[in-house]
mmCIF file of C-alpha atoms and ligand atoms in Angstrom:
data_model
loop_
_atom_site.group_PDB
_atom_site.id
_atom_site.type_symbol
_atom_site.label_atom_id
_atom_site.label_comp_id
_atom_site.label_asym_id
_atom_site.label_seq_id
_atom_site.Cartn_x
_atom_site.Cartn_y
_atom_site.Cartn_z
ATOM 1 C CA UNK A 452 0.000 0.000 0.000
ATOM 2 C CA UNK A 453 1.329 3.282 -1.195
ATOM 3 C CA UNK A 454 1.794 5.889 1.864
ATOM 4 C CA UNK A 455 -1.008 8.195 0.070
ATOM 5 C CA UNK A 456 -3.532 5.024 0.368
ATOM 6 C CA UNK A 457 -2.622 4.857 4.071
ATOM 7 C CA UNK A 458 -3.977 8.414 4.767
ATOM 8 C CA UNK A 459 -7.706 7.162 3.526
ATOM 9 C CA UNK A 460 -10.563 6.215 5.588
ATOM 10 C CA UNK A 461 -11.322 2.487 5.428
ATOM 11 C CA UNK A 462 -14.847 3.352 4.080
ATOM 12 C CA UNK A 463 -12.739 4.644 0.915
ATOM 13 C CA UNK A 464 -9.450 3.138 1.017
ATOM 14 C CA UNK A 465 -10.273 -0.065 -0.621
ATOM 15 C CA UNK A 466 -11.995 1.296 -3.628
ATOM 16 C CA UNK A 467 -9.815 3.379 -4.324
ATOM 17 C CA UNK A 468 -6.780 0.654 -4.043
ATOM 18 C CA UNK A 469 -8.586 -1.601 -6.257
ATOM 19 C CA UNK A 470 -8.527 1.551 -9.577
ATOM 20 C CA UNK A 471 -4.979 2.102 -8.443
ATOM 21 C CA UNK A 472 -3.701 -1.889 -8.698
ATOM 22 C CA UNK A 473 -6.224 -2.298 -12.125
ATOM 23 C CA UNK A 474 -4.337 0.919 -13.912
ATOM 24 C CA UNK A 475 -0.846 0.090 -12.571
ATOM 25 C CA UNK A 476 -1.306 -3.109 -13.889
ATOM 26 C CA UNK A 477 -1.729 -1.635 -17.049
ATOM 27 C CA UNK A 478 1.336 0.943 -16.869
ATOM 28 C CA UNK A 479 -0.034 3.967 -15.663
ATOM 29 C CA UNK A 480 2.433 6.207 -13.728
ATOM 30 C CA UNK A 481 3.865 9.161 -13.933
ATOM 31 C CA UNK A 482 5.197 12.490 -11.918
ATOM 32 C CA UNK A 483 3.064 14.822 -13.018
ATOM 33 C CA UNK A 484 -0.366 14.355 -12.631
ATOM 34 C CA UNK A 485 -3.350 16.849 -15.215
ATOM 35 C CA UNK A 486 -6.842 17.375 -14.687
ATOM 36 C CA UNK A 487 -8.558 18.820 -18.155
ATOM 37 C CA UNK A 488 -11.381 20.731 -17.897
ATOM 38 C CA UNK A 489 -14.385 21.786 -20.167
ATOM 39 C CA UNK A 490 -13.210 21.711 -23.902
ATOM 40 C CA UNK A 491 -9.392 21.836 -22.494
ATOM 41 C CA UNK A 492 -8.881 18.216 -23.287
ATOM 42 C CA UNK A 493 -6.691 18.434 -26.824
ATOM 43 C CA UNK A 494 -3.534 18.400 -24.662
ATOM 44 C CA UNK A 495 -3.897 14.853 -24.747
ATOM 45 C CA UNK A 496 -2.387 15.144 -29.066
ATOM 46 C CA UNK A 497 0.505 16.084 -27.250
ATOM 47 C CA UNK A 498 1.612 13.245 -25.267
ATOM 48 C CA UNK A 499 3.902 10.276 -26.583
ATOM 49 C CA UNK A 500 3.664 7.030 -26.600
ATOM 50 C CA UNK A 501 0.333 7.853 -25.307
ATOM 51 C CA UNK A 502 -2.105 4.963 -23.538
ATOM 52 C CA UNK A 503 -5.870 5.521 -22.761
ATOM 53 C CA UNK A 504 -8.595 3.670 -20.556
ATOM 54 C CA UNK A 505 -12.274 4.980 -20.782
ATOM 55 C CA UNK A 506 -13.378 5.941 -17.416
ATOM 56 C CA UNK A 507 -16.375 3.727 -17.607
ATOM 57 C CA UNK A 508 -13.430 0.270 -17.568
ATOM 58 C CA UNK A 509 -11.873 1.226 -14.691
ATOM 59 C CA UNK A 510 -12.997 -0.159 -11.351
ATOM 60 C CA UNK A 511 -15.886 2.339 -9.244
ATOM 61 C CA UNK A 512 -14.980 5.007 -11.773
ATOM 62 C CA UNK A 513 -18.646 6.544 -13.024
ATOM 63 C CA UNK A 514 -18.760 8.237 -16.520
ATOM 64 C CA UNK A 515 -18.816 12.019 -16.582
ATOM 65 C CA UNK A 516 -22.498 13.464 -18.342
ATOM 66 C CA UNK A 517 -21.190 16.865 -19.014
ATOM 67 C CA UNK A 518 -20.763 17.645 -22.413
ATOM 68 C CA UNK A 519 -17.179 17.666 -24.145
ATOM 69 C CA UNK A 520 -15.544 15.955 -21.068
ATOM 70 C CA UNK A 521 -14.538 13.036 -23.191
ATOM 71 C CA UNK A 522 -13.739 10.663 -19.757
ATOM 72 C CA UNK A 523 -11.373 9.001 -20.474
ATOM 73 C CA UNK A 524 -7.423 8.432 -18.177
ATOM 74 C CA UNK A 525 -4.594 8.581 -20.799
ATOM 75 C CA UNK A 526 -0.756 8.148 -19.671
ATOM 76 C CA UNK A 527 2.387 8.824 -21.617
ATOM 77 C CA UNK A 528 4.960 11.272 -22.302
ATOM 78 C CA UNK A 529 4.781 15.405 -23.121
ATOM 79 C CA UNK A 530 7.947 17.612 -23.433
ATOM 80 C CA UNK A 531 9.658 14.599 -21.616
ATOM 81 C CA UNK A 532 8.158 14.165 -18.284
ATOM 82 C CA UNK A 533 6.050 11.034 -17.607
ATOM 83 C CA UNK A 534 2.432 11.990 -16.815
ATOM 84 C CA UNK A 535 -1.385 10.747 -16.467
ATOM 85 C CA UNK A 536 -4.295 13.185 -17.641
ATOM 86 C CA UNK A 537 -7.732 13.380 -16.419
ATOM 87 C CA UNK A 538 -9.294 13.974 -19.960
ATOM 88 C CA UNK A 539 -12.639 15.601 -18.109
ATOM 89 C CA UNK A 540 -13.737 15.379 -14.910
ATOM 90 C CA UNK A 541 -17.170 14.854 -12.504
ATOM 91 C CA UNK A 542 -18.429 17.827 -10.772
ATOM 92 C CA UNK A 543 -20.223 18.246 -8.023
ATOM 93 C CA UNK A 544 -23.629 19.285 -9.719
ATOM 94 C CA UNK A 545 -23.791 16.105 -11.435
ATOM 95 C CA UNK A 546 -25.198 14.829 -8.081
ATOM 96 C CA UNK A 547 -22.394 12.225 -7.134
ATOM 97 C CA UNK A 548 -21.294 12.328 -3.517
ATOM 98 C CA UNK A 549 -17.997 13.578 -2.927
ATOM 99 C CA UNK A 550 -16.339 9.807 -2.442
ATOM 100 C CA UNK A 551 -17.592 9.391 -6.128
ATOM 101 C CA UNK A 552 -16.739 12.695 -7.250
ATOM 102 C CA UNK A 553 -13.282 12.357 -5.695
ATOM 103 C CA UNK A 554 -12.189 8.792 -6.191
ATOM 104 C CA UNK A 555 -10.384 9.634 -9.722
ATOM 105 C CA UNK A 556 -8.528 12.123 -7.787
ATOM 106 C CA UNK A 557 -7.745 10.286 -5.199
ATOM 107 C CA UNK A 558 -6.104 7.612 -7.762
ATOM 108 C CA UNK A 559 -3.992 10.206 -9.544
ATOM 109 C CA UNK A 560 -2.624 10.815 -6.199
ATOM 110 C CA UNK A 561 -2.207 7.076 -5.316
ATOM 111 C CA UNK A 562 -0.362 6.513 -8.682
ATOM 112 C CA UNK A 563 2.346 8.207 -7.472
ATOM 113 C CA UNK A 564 1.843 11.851 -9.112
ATOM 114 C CA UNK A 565 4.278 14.367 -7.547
ATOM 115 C CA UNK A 566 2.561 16.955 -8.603
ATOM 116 C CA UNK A 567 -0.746 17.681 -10.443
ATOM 117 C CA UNK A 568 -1.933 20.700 -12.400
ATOM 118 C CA UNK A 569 -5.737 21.234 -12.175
ATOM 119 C CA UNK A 570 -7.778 23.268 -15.015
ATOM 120 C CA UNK A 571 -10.915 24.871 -15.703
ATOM 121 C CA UNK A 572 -13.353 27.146 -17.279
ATOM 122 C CA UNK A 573 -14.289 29.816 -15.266
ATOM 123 C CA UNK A 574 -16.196 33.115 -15.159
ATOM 124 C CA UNK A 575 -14.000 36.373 -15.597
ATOM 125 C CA UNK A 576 -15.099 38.400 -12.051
ATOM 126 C CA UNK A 577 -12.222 40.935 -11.630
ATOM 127 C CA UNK A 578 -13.156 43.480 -14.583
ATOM 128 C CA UNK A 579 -9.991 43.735 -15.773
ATOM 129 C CA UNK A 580 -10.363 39.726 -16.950
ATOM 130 C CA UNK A 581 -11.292 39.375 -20.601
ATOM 131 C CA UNK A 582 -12.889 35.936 -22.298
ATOM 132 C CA UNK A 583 -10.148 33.690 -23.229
ATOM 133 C CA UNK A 584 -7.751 34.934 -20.498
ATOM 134 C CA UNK A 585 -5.453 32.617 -18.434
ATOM 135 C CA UNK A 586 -5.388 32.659 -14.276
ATOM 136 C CA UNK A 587 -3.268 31.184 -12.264
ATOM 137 C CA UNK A 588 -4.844 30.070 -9.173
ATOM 138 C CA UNK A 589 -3.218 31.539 -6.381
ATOM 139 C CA UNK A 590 -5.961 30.665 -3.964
ATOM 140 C CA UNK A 591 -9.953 29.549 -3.578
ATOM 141 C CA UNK A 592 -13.016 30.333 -1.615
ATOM 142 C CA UNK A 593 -14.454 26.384 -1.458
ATOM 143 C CA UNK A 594 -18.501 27.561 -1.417
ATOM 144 C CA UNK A 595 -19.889 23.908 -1.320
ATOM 145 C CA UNK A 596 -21.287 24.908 1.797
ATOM 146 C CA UNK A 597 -19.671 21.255 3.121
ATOM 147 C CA UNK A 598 -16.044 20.021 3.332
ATOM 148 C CA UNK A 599 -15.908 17.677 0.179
ATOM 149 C CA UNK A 600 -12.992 15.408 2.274
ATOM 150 C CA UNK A 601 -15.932 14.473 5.318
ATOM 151 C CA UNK A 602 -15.107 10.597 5.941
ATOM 152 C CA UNK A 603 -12.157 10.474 3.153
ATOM 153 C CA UNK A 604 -9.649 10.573 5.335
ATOM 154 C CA UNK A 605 -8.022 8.843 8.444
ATOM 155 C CA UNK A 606 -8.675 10.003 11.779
ATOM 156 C CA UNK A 607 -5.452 12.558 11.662
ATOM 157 C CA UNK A 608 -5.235 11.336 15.738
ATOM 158 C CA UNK A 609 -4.378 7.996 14.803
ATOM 159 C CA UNK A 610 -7.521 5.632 15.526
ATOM 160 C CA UNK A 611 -6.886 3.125 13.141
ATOM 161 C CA UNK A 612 -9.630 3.297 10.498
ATOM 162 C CA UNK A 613 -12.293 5.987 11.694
ATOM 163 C CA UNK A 614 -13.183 8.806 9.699
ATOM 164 C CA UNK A 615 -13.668 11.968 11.503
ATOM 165 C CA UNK A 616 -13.958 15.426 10.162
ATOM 166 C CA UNK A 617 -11.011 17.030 11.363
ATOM 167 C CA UNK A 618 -7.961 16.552 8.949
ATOM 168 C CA UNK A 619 -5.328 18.907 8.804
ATOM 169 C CA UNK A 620 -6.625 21.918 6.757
ATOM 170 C CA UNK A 621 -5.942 23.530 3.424
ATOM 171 C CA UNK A 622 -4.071 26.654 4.591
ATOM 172 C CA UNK A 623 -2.473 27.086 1.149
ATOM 173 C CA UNK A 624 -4.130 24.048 -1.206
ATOM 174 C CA UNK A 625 -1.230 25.757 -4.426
ATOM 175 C CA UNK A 626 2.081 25.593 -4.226
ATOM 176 C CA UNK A 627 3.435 29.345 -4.864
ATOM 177 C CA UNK A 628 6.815 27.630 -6.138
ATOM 178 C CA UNK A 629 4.712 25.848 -9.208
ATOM 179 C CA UNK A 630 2.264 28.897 -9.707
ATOM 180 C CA UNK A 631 5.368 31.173 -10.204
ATOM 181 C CA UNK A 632 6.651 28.286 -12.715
ATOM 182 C CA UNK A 633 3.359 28.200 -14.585
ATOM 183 C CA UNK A 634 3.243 31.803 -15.020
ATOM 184 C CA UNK A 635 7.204 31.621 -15.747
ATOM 185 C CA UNK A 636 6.553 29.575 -18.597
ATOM 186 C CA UNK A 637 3.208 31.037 -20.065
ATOM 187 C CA UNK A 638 5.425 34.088 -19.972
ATOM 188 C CA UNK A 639 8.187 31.874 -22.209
ATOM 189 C CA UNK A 640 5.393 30.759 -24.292
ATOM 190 C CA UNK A 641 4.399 34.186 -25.261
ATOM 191 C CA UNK A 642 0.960 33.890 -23.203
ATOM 192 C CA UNK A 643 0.583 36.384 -20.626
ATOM 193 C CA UNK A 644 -1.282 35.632 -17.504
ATOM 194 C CA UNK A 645 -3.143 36.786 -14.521
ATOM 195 C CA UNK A 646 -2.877 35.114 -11.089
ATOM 196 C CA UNK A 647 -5.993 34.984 -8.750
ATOM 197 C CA UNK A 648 -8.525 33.695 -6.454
ATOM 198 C CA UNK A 649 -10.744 31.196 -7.448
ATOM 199 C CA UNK A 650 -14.466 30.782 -5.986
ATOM 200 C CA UNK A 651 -15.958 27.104 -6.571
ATOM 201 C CA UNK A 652 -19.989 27.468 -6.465
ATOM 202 C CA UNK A 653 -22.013 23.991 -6.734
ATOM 203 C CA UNK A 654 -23.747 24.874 -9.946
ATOM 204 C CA UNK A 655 -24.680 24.187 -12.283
ATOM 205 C CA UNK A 656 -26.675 26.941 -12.520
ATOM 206 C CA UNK A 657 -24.778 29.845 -12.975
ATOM 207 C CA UNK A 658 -24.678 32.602 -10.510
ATOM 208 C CA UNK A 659 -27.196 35.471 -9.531
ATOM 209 C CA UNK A 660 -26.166 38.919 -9.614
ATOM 210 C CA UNK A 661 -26.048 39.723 -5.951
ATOM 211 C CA UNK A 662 -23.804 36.397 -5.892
ATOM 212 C CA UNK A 663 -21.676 37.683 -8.511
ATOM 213 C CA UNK A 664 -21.605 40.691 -6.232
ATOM 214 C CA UNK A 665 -20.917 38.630 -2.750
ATOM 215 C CA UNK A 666 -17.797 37.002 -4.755
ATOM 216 C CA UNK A 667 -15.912 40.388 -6.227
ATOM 217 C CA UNK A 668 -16.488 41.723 -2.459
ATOM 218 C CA UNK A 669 -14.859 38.695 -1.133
ATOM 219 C CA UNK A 670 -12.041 39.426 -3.430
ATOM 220 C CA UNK A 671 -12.735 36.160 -6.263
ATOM 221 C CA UNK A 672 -11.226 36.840 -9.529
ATOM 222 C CA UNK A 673 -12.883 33.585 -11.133
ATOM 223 C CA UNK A 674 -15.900 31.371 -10.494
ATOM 224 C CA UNK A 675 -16.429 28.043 -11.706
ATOM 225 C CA UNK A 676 -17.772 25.061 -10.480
ATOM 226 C CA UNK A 677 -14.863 22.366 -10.130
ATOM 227 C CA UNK A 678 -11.668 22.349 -8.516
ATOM 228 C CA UNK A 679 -11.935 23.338 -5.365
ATOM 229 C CA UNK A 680 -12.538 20.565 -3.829
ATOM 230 C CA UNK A 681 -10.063 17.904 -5.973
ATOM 231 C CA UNK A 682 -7.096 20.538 -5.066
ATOM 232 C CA UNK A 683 -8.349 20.230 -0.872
ATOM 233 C CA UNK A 684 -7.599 16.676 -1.090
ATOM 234 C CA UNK A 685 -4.494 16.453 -3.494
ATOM 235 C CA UNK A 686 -2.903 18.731 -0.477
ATOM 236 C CA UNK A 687 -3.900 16.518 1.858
ATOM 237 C CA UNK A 688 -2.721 13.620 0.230
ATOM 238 C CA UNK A 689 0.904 15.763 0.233
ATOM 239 C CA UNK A 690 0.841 16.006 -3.977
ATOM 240 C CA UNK A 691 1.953 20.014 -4.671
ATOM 241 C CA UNK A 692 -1.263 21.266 -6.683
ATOM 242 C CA UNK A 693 -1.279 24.513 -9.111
ATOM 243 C CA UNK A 694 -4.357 25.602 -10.678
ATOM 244 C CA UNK A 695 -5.025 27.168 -14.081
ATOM 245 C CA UNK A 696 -8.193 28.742 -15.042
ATOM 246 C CA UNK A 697 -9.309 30.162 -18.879
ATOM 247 C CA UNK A 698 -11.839 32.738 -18.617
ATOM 248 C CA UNK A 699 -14.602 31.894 -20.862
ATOM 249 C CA UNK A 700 -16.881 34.771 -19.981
ATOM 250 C CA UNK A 701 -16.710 37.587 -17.997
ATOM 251 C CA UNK A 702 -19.234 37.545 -15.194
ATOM 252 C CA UNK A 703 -22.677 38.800 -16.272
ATOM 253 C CA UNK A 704 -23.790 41.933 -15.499
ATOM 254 C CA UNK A 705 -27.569 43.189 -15.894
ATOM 255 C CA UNK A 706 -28.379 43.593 -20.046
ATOM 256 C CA UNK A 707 -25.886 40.749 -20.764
ATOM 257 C CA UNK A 708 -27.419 37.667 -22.500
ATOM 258 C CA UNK A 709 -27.744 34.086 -20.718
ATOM 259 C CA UNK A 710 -24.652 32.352 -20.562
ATOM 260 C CA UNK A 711 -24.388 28.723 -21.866
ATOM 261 C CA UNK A 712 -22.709 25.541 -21.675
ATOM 262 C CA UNK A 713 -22.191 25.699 -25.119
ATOM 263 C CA UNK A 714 -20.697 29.602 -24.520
ATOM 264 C CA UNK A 715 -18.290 28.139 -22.517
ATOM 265 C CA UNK A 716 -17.164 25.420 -24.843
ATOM 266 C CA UNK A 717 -16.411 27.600 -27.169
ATOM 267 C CA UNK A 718 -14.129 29.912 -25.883
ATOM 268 C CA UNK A 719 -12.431 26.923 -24.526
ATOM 269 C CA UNK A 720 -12.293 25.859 -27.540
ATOM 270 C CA UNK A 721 -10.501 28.613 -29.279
ATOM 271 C CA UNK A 722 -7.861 28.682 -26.166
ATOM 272 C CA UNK A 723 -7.252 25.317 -25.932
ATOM 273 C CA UNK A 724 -3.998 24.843 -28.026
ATOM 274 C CA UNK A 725 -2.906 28.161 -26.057
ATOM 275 C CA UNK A 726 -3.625 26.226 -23.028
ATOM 276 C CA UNK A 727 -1.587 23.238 -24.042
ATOM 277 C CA UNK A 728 0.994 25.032 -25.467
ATOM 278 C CA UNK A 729 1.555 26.756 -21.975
ATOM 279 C CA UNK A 730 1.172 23.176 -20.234
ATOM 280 C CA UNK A 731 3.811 21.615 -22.226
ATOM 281 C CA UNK A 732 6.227 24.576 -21.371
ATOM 282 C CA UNK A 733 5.922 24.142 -17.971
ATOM 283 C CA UNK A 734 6.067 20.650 -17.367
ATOM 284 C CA UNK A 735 9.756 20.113 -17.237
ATOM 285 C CA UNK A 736 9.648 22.931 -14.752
ATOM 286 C CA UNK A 737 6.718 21.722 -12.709
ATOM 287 C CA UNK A 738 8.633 18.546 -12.149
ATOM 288 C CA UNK A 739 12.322 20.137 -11.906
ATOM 289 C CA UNK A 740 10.845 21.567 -9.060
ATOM 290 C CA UNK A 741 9.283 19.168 -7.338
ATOM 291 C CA UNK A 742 10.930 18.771 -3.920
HETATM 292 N N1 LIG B 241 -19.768 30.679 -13.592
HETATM 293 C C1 LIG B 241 -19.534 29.442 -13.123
HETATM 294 N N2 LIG B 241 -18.871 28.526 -13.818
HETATM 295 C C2 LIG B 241 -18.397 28.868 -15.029
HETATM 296 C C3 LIG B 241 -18.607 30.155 -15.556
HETATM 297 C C4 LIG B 241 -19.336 31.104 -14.800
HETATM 298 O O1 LIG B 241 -19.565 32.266 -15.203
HETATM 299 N N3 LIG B 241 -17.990 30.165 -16.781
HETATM 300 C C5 LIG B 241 -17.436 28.941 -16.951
HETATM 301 N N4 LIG B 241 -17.685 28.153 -15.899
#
């Protein structure tokens, strides 16, 4: 048993174990873990060598229903550093408890991944953000209204087994030495970027006005509906996490038309190979400077 497996409640451990053993067995490892989010899969072209599993074959994985997640795990090379890609995700609006929701998370972490990078699309809330933007997430306002890692973990005190609710907390869920990487190489890669807080909000409907207003008083720079709560538990699981959002809209203001899933998409679509191209210039970095 890895020492990341060890740190799970019993409740969880085993299923997650049994993904872990299934995909090792079929040569998935790597040091750099990625988590693609809506219509930011096409890094996958870039990998070498590249194996992939669809999420619905791997052991007490479910299938993603959101449009253009393609769910699928792929491993391989890109710019020379072994990783394993989340190509989509499950969020928590899809109705899955947060065990379900988590478990593919929890397996990129049990794989061995050093680090992971974590993306999504997100709503532009400081004004100065502009559709198709990149953020760097230098920190999040979780607003699940519940800690997604309740009975994921082990008893931090030691009883063998229980899950309680207290596990040591995410005072800083990014590492600042991989954001300042990640904007180091966008930089190199011609892309400028902003770095920022980002607010996770259940969806998935998007938000009111008076909540767009609560989040730019509380300082959020991006809302979107993922993330949060996969980068809580990566910390806790000791894997160094940086974040990278691509502003698909800014956030709507009164005479603005209803935003769509589709709205999104697109956007992400047309940013995509700016996203990847960014990605694959920091990788050597992000695992260079892995401790
Ligand atoms: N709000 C929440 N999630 C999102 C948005 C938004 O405006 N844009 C993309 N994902």
């Amino acid at each position: 048993m890895t020492a990341r497996l060890a740190l799970l409640s019993d409740r969880w451990r085993d299923r997650v174990e049994k993904a872990v053993t299934f995909l090792a067995g079929r040569g998935f490892s790597g040091d750099v873990g990625l988590i693609l989010g809506s219509g930011l899969g096409n890094f996958v072209d870039q990998i070498q060598d590249a194996q992939a599993v669809p999420y619905g074959d791997i052991p007490g994985y479910h299938s993603t229903s959101v449009a253009e997640h393609v769910g699928q795990l792929v491993c391989g090379t890109a710019a020379g550093v072994p990783v394993v890609v989340m190509q989509g995700r499950l969020h928590p609006y899809e109705g899955l408890d947060p065990a379900e929701l988590l478990l593919p998370t929890a397996v990129l972490a049990c794989l061995g991944m050093q680090s992971v990078v974590v993306t999504n699309a997100a709503g532009g809330l400081n004004p100065l953000y502009r559709p198709a933007d990149l953020m760097v997430i230098r920190d999040q306002i979780d607003l699940h209204w519940h800690d997604p890692l309740r009975g994921l973990l082990r008893d931090p005190l030691g009883r063998a087994g229980r899950a309680v609710g207290r596990v040591p907390g995410p005072l800083r869920p990014y590492d600042s030495e991989l954001a300042e990487a990640l904007a180091a190489a966008a930089a190199r890669a011609g892309v400028p970027v902003h770095q920022g807080v980002y607010a996770s909000m259940y969806g998935p409907t998007y938000e009111a006005r008076a909540e767009i207003t609560l989040l730019r008083r509380a300082y959020c720079d991006a809302v979107g509906m993922s993330t949060a709560p996969e980068a809580s538990l990566l910390h806790a699981l000791g894997v160094r996490v940086v974040g990278l959002s691509c502003i698909t809209n800014p956030a709507r203001e009164t005479g603005q038309p209803e935003l769509s899933h589709q709205d999104v998409v697109e956007v992400g679509a047309k940013v995509r190979d700016r996203v990847a191209e960014v990605l694959l210039t920091a990788l050597p970095q992000l695992r260079a400077s892995v401790r």
